Amino acid sequence: RFVLLQDNVPLGVISMNLAERALILGKGINFIRLCLGEGRWELDLASLCSNQQETNKKASLGYRYDPATASSTGSINCHPGKTVRDERSNYANVLDMTISRMAEQVNSHILKSLRDKHHLQTHLWALKQFLLLGRGDFVSALLDGLHRELDPRSDDARRVGLGEM
C-alpha cells in the first residue's frame, strides 16, 4: 500500500536510507491508528527533545523553514565559518536523530499495545500449545491416524508384494 518512489526523494537533502526509515515510521503510525484502533494516537513531540535541546525545540525536531535564515534563492544562509555542506549535514543529522526518536516511540507503543491490550503473549502461548506440541495431544492423534492408514494387514501386504514381482 505504501511505496517509496525513488524519483520523489530529494537525494541532495536526505539519503535513501533516511527516506526508507521515514516510510517505515509512517507505516508504524498507520498500523497504530488503523490496526490497533487508536485513531487519535499522536507522537509525543515534547518527549522527543533531549534535555540539552529543551531550550530550542524547533531546531531539535527536524527541518524547520525559517525565512530569516533562508536566502531569496532558497539556499541555506550559513553561520560564520560554516559552509552550505556543513549546514545541510547538520540538518540531516538532526532529522536522523528525530526519526530515530520517533521510531523508538512508535515501536515501543506498538509492542506495549500488543502485549498489554491485545494479549500477544497469551495468543502465542496458545499457538505453541496447539502447533508446537506443547501438550503432546496433537502428536498422539496424528500417530493414531497414521497407524490406521499405514498398518495394513499382513496378507494385503503379501498380495501387493507378489503382484509387483
PDB file of C-alpha atoms in Angstrom:
ATOM      1  CA  ARG A   1       0.000   0.000   0.000  1.00  0.00           C
ATOM      2  CA  PHE A   2       2.802   2.413   0.830  1.00  0.00           C
ATOM      3  CA  VAL A   3       5.756   2.610  -1.517  1.00  0.00           C
ATOM      4  CA  LEU A   4       8.849   4.756  -1.601  1.00  0.00           C
ATOM      5  CA  LEU A   5       9.223   6.331  -5.033  1.00  0.00           C
ATOM      6  CA  GLN A   6      12.928   6.911  -5.519  1.00  0.00           C
ATOM      7  CA  ASP A   7      12.340   9.681  -8.061  1.00  0.00           C
ATOM      8  CA  ASN A   8      10.458  11.691  -5.432  1.00  0.00           C
ATOM      9  CA  VAL A   9      13.177  11.524  -2.763  1.00  0.00           C
ATOM     10  CA  PRO A  10      15.286  14.704  -2.685  1.00  0.00           C
ATOM     11  CA  LEU A  11      18.661  12.930  -2.573  1.00  0.00           C
ATOM     12  CA  GLY A  12      20.573  16.158  -2.081  1.00  0.00           C
ATOM     13  CA  VAL A  13      18.613  16.757   1.091  1.00  0.00           C
ATOM     14  CA  ILE A  14      18.093  13.306   2.622  1.00  0.00           C
ATOM     15  CA  SER A  15      19.566   9.899   1.924  1.00  0.00           C
ATOM     16  CA  MET A  16      17.604   6.892   0.667  1.00  0.00           C
ATOM     17  CA  ASN A  17      18.275   5.156   3.987  1.00  0.00           C
ATOM     18  CA  LEU A  18      16.669   8.041   5.870  1.00  0.00           C
ATOM     19  CA  ALA A  19      13.722   8.100   3.442  1.00  0.00           C
ATOM     20  CA  GLU A  20      13.188   4.346   3.958  1.00  0.00           C
ATOM     21  CA  ARG A  21      13.281   4.770   7.729  1.00  0.00           C
ATOM     22  CA  ALA A  22      10.736   7.607   7.478  1.00  0.00           C
ATOM     23  CA  LEU A  23       8.486   5.355   5.364  1.00  0.00           C
ATOM     24  CA  ILE A  24       8.685   2.571   7.951  1.00  0.00           C
ATOM     25  CA  LEU A  25       7.897   5.128  10.660  1.00  0.00           C
ATOM     26  CA  GLY A  26       4.806   6.215   8.733  1.00  0.00           C
ATOM     27  CA  LYS A  27       3.745   2.584   8.328  1.00  0.00           C
ATOM     28  CA  GLY A  28       4.071   2.145  12.095  1.00  0.00           C
ATOM     29  CA  ILE A  29       1.890   5.183  12.784  1.00  0.00           C
ATOM     30  CA  ASN A  30      -0.666   3.895  10.275  1.00  0.00           C
ATOM     31  CA  PHE A  31      -0.627   0.478  11.990  1.00  0.00           C
ATOM     32  CA  ILE A  32      -1.310   2.115  15.359  1.00  0.00           C
ATOM     33  CA  ARG A  33      -4.181   4.170  14.025  1.00  0.00           C
ATOM     34  CA  LEU A  34      -5.878   1.560  11.823  1.00  0.00           C
ATOM     35  CA  CYS A  35      -4.957  -1.895  13.078  1.00  0.00           C
ATOM     36  CA  LEU A  36      -4.711  -1.189  16.787  1.00  0.00           C
ATOM     37  CA  GLY A  37      -7.808   1.002  16.637  1.00  0.00           C
ATOM     38  CA  GLU A  38      -6.208   4.098  18.131  1.00  0.00           C
ATOM     39  CA  GLY A  39      -7.264   6.643  15.505  1.00  0.00           C
ATOM     40  CA  ARG A  40      -6.427   9.660  17.624  1.00  0.00           C
ATOM     41  CA  TRP A  41      -2.946   8.482  18.661  1.00  0.00           C
ATOM     42  CA  GLU A  42      -0.184  11.040  18.067  1.00  0.00           C
ATOM     43  CA  LEU A  43       3.524  11.228  18.735  1.00  0.00           C
ATOM     44  CA  ASP A  44       4.519  12.942  21.945  1.00  0.00           C
ATOM     45  CA  LEU A  45       6.724  15.627  20.390  1.00  0.00           C
ATOM     46  CA  ALA A  46       7.724  17.114  23.738  1.00  0.00           C
ATOM     47  CA  SER A  47       9.358  13.839  24.778  1.00  0.00           C
ATOM     48  CA  LEU A  48      11.402  13.738  21.562  1.00  0.00           C
ATOM     49  CA  CYS A  49      13.600  16.584  22.740  1.00  0.00           C
ATOM     50  CA  SER A  50      16.528  15.738  24.954  1.00  0.00           C
ATOM     51  CA  ASN A  51      17.265  17.887  27.992  1.00  0.00           C
ATOM     52  CA  GLN A  52      20.068  19.697  26.161  1.00  0.00           C
ATOM     53  CA  GLN A  53      17.742  20.610  23.319  1.00  0.00           C
ATOM     54  CA  GLU A  54      14.819  21.637  25.508  1.00  0.00           C
ATOM     55  CA  THR A  55      15.637  25.311  25.016  1.00  0.00           C
ATOM     56  CA  ASN A  56      15.481  25.033  21.240  1.00  0.00           C
ATOM     57  CA  LYS A  57      12.686  22.554  20.493  1.00  0.00           C
ATOM     58  CA  LYS A  58      12.104  23.806  16.974  1.00  0.00           C
ATOM     59  CA  ALA A  59      15.666  23.045  15.915  1.00  0.00           C
ATOM     60  CA  SER A  60      15.609  19.598  17.528  1.00  0.00           C
ATOM     61  CA  LEU A  61      12.506  18.389  15.711  1.00  0.00           C
ATOM     62  CA  GLY A  62      13.993  18.178  12.235  1.00  0.00           C
ATOM     63  CA  TYR A  63      13.630  20.603   9.352  1.00  0.00           C
ATOM     64  CA  ARG A  64      12.021  23.943  10.068  1.00  0.00           C
ATOM     65  CA  TYR A  65      11.766  26.657   7.448  1.00  0.00           C
ATOM     66  CA  ASP A  66      12.774  29.988   8.872  1.00  0.00           C
ATOM     67  CA  PRO A  67      12.612  32.897   6.409  1.00  0.00           C
ATOM     68  CA  ALA A  68      15.218  34.781   8.434  1.00  0.00           C
ATOM     69  CA  THR A  69      17.853  32.121   7.753  1.00  0.00           C
ATOM     70  CA  ALA A  70      16.916  31.293   4.155  1.00  0.00           C
ATOM     71  CA  SER A  71      18.010  33.480   1.298  1.00  0.00           C
ATOM     72  CA  SER A  72      15.718  34.593  -1.508  1.00  0.00           C
ATOM     73  CA  THR A  73      17.056  31.782  -3.723  1.00  0.00           C
ATOM     74  CA  GLY A  74      16.017  29.145  -1.216  1.00  0.00           C
ATOM     75  CA  SER A  75      19.542  28.176  -0.260  1.00  0.00           C
ATOM     76  CA  ILE A  76      20.781  27.982   3.290  1.00  0.00           C
ATOM     77  CA  ASN A  77      22.387  31.005   4.913  1.00  0.00           C
ATOM     78  CA  CYS A  78      25.375  29.660   6.765  1.00  0.00           C
ATOM     79  CA  HIS A  79      26.639  30.672  10.144  1.00  0.00           C
ATOM     80  CA  PRO A  80      30.040  32.377  10.014  1.00  0.00           C
ATOM     81  CA  GLY A  81      32.771  29.843   9.267  1.00  0.00           C
ATOM     82  CA  LYS A  82      30.367  27.127   8.086  1.00  0.00           C
ATOM     83  CA  THR A  83      29.736  26.019   4.541  1.00  0.00           C
ATOM     84  CA  VAL A  84      26.414  25.085   2.989  1.00  0.00           C
ATOM     85  CA  ARG A  85      27.513  21.438   3.102  1.00  0.00           C
ATOM     86  CA  ASP A  86      28.157  21.727   6.862  1.00  0.00           C
ATOM     87  CA  GLU A  87      24.686  23.202   7.409  1.00  0.00           C
ATOM     88  CA  ARG A  88      22.983  20.513   5.310  1.00  0.00           C
ATOM     89  CA  SER A  89      24.927  17.826   7.135  1.00  0.00           C
ATOM     90  CA  ASN A  90      23.834  19.310  10.461  1.00  0.00           C
ATOM     91  CA  TYR A  91      20.182  19.396   9.329  1.00  0.00           C
ATOM     92  CA  ALA A  92      20.432  15.790   8.123  1.00  0.00           C
ATOM     93  CA  ASN A  93      21.886  14.712  11.484  1.00  0.00           C
ATOM     94  CA  VAL A  94      19.076  16.473  13.348  1.00  0.00           C
ATOM     95  CA  LEU A  95      16.475  14.848  11.096  1.00  0.00           C
ATOM     96  CA  ASP A  96      18.148  11.456  11.534  1.00  0.00           C
ATOM     97  CA  MET A  97      18.057  11.805  15.329  1.00  0.00           C
ATOM     98  CA  THR A  98      14.434  12.945  15.207  1.00  0.00           C
ATOM     99  CA  ILE A  99      13.347   9.973  13.088  1.00  0.00           C
ATOM    100  CA  SER A 100      15.252   7.612  15.401  1.00  0.00           C
ATOM    101  CA  ARG A 101      13.498   9.024  18.468  1.00  0.00           C
ATOM    102  CA  MET A 102      10.117   8.881  16.748  1.00  0.00           C
ATOM    103  CA  ALA A 103      10.749   5.272  15.706  1.00  0.00           C
ATOM    104  CA  GLU A 104      11.588   4.330  19.305  1.00  0.00           C
ATOM    105  CA  GLN A 105       8.338   5.904  20.486  1.00  0.00           C
ATOM    106  CA  VAL A 106       6.199   4.278  17.771  1.00  0.00           C
ATOM    107  CA  ASN A 107       7.786   0.831  18.119  1.00  0.00           C
ATOM    108  CA  SER A 108       7.541   0.833  21.908  1.00  0.00           C
ATOM    109  CA  HIS A 109       3.884   1.879  21.702  1.00  0.00           C
ATOM    110  CA  ILE A 110       3.111  -0.926  19.239  1.00  0.00           C
ATOM    111  CA  LEU A 111       4.837  -3.540  21.400  1.00  0.00           C
ATOM    112  CA  LYS A 112       3.194  -2.270  24.590  1.00  0.00           C
ATOM    113  CA  SER A 113      -0.240  -2.277  22.959  1.00  0.00           C
ATOM    114  CA  LEU A 114       0.221  -5.778  21.525  1.00  0.00           C
ATOM    115  CA  ARG A 115       1.447  -7.078  24.884  1.00  0.00           C
ATOM    116  CA  ASP A 116      -0.994  -5.343  27.215  1.00  0.00           C
ATOM    117  CA  LYS A 117      -4.157  -4.541  25.280  1.00  0.00           C
ATOM    118  CA  HIS A 118      -4.186  -7.408  22.766  1.00  0.00           C
ATOM    119  CA  HIS A 119      -2.571 -10.103  24.980  1.00  0.00           C
ATOM    120  CA  LEU A 120       0.056 -11.193  22.469  1.00  0.00           C
ATOM    121  CA  GLN A 121       1.819 -13.495  24.949  1.00  0.00           C
ATOM    122  CA  THR A 122      -1.396 -15.426  25.624  1.00  0.00           C
ATOM    123  CA  HIS A 123      -2.058 -15.905  21.918  1.00  0.00           C
ATOM    124  CA  LEU A 124       1.499 -17.045  21.263  1.00  0.00           C
ATOM    125  CA  TRP A 125       1.301 -19.499  24.154  1.00  0.00           C
ATOM    126  CA  ALA A 126      -1.938 -20.946  22.748  1.00  0.00           C
ATOM    127  CA  LEU A 127      -0.326 -21.347  19.328  1.00  0.00           C
ATOM    128  CA  LYS A 128       2.622 -23.080  20.943  1.00  0.00           C
ATOM    129  CA  GLN A 129       0.320 -25.467  22.771  1.00  0.00           C
ATOM    130  CA  PHE A 130      -1.514 -26.363  19.601  1.00  0.00           C
ATOM    131  CA  LEU A 131       1.102 -26.256  16.861  1.00  0.00           C
ATOM    132  CA  LEU A 132       4.374 -26.815  18.628  1.00  0.00           C
ATOM    133  CA  LEU A 133       3.242 -29.890  20.512  1.00  0.00           C
ATOM    134  CA  GLY A 134       3.185 -28.251  23.909  1.00  0.00           C
ATOM    135  CA  ARG A 135       0.937 -30.954  25.381  1.00  0.00           C
ATOM    136  CA  GLY A 136       1.575 -33.845  23.004  1.00  0.00           C
ATOM    137  CA  ASP A 137      -2.127 -34.308  22.137  1.00  0.00           C
ATOM    138  CA  PHE A 138      -1.559 -33.394  18.510  1.00  0.00           C
ATOM    139  CA  VAL A 139       1.227 -35.961  18.142  1.00  0.00           C
ATOM    140  CA  SER A 140      -0.870 -38.717  19.730  1.00  0.00           C
ATOM    141  CA  ALA A 141      -3.807 -38.050  17.421  1.00  0.00           C
ATOM    142  CA  LEU A 142      -1.517 -37.880  14.387  1.00  0.00           C
ATOM    143  CA  LEU A 143       0.225 -41.178  15.201  1.00  0.00           C
ATOM    144  CA  ASP A 144      -3.098 -42.926  15.848  1.00  0.00           C
ATOM    145  CA  GLY A 145      -4.406 -41.791  12.466  1.00  0.00           C
ATOM    146  CA  LEU A 146      -1.202 -42.750  10.669  1.00  0.00           C
ATOM    147  CA  HIS A 147      -1.144 -46.145  12.365  1.00  0.00           C
ATOM    148  CA  ARG A 148      -4.591 -46.988  10.947  1.00  0.00           C
ATOM    149  CA  GLU A 149      -3.545 -45.898   7.456  1.00  0.00           C
ATOM    150  CA  LEU A 150      -0.025 -47.321   7.354  1.00  0.00           C
ATOM    151  CA  ASP A 151      -0.527 -50.594   9.206  1.00  0.00           C
ATOM    152  CA  PRO A 152      -2.042 -52.899   6.547  1.00  0.00           C
ATOM    153  CA  ARG A 153      -2.886 -56.477   7.302  1.00  0.00           C
ATOM    154  CA  SER A 154      -0.047 -58.834   6.512  1.00  0.00           C
ATOM    155  CA  ASP A 155      -1.949 -60.782   3.832  1.00  0.00           C
ATOM    156  CA  ASP A 156      -2.713 -57.497   1.974  1.00  0.00           C
ATOM    157  CA  ALA A 157       0.959 -56.617   2.052  1.00  0.00           C
ATOM    158  CA  ARG A 158       1.883 -60.023   0.622  1.00  0.00           C
ATOM    159  CA  ARG A 159      -0.594 -59.716  -2.246  1.00  0.00           C
ATOM    160  CA  VAL A 160       0.773 -56.320  -3.183  1.00  0.00           C
ATOM    161  CA  GLY A 161       4.322 -57.622  -2.931  1.00  0.00           C
ATOM    162  CA  LEU A 162       3.620 -60.720  -5.096  1.00  0.00           C
ATOM    163  CA  GLY A 163       1.694 -58.757  -7.717  1.00  0.00           C
ATOM    164  CA  GLU A 164       4.561 -56.385  -8.281  1.00  0.00           C
ATOM    165  CA  MET A 165       7.110 -59.162  -8.938  1.00  0.00           C
TER     166      MET A 165
END
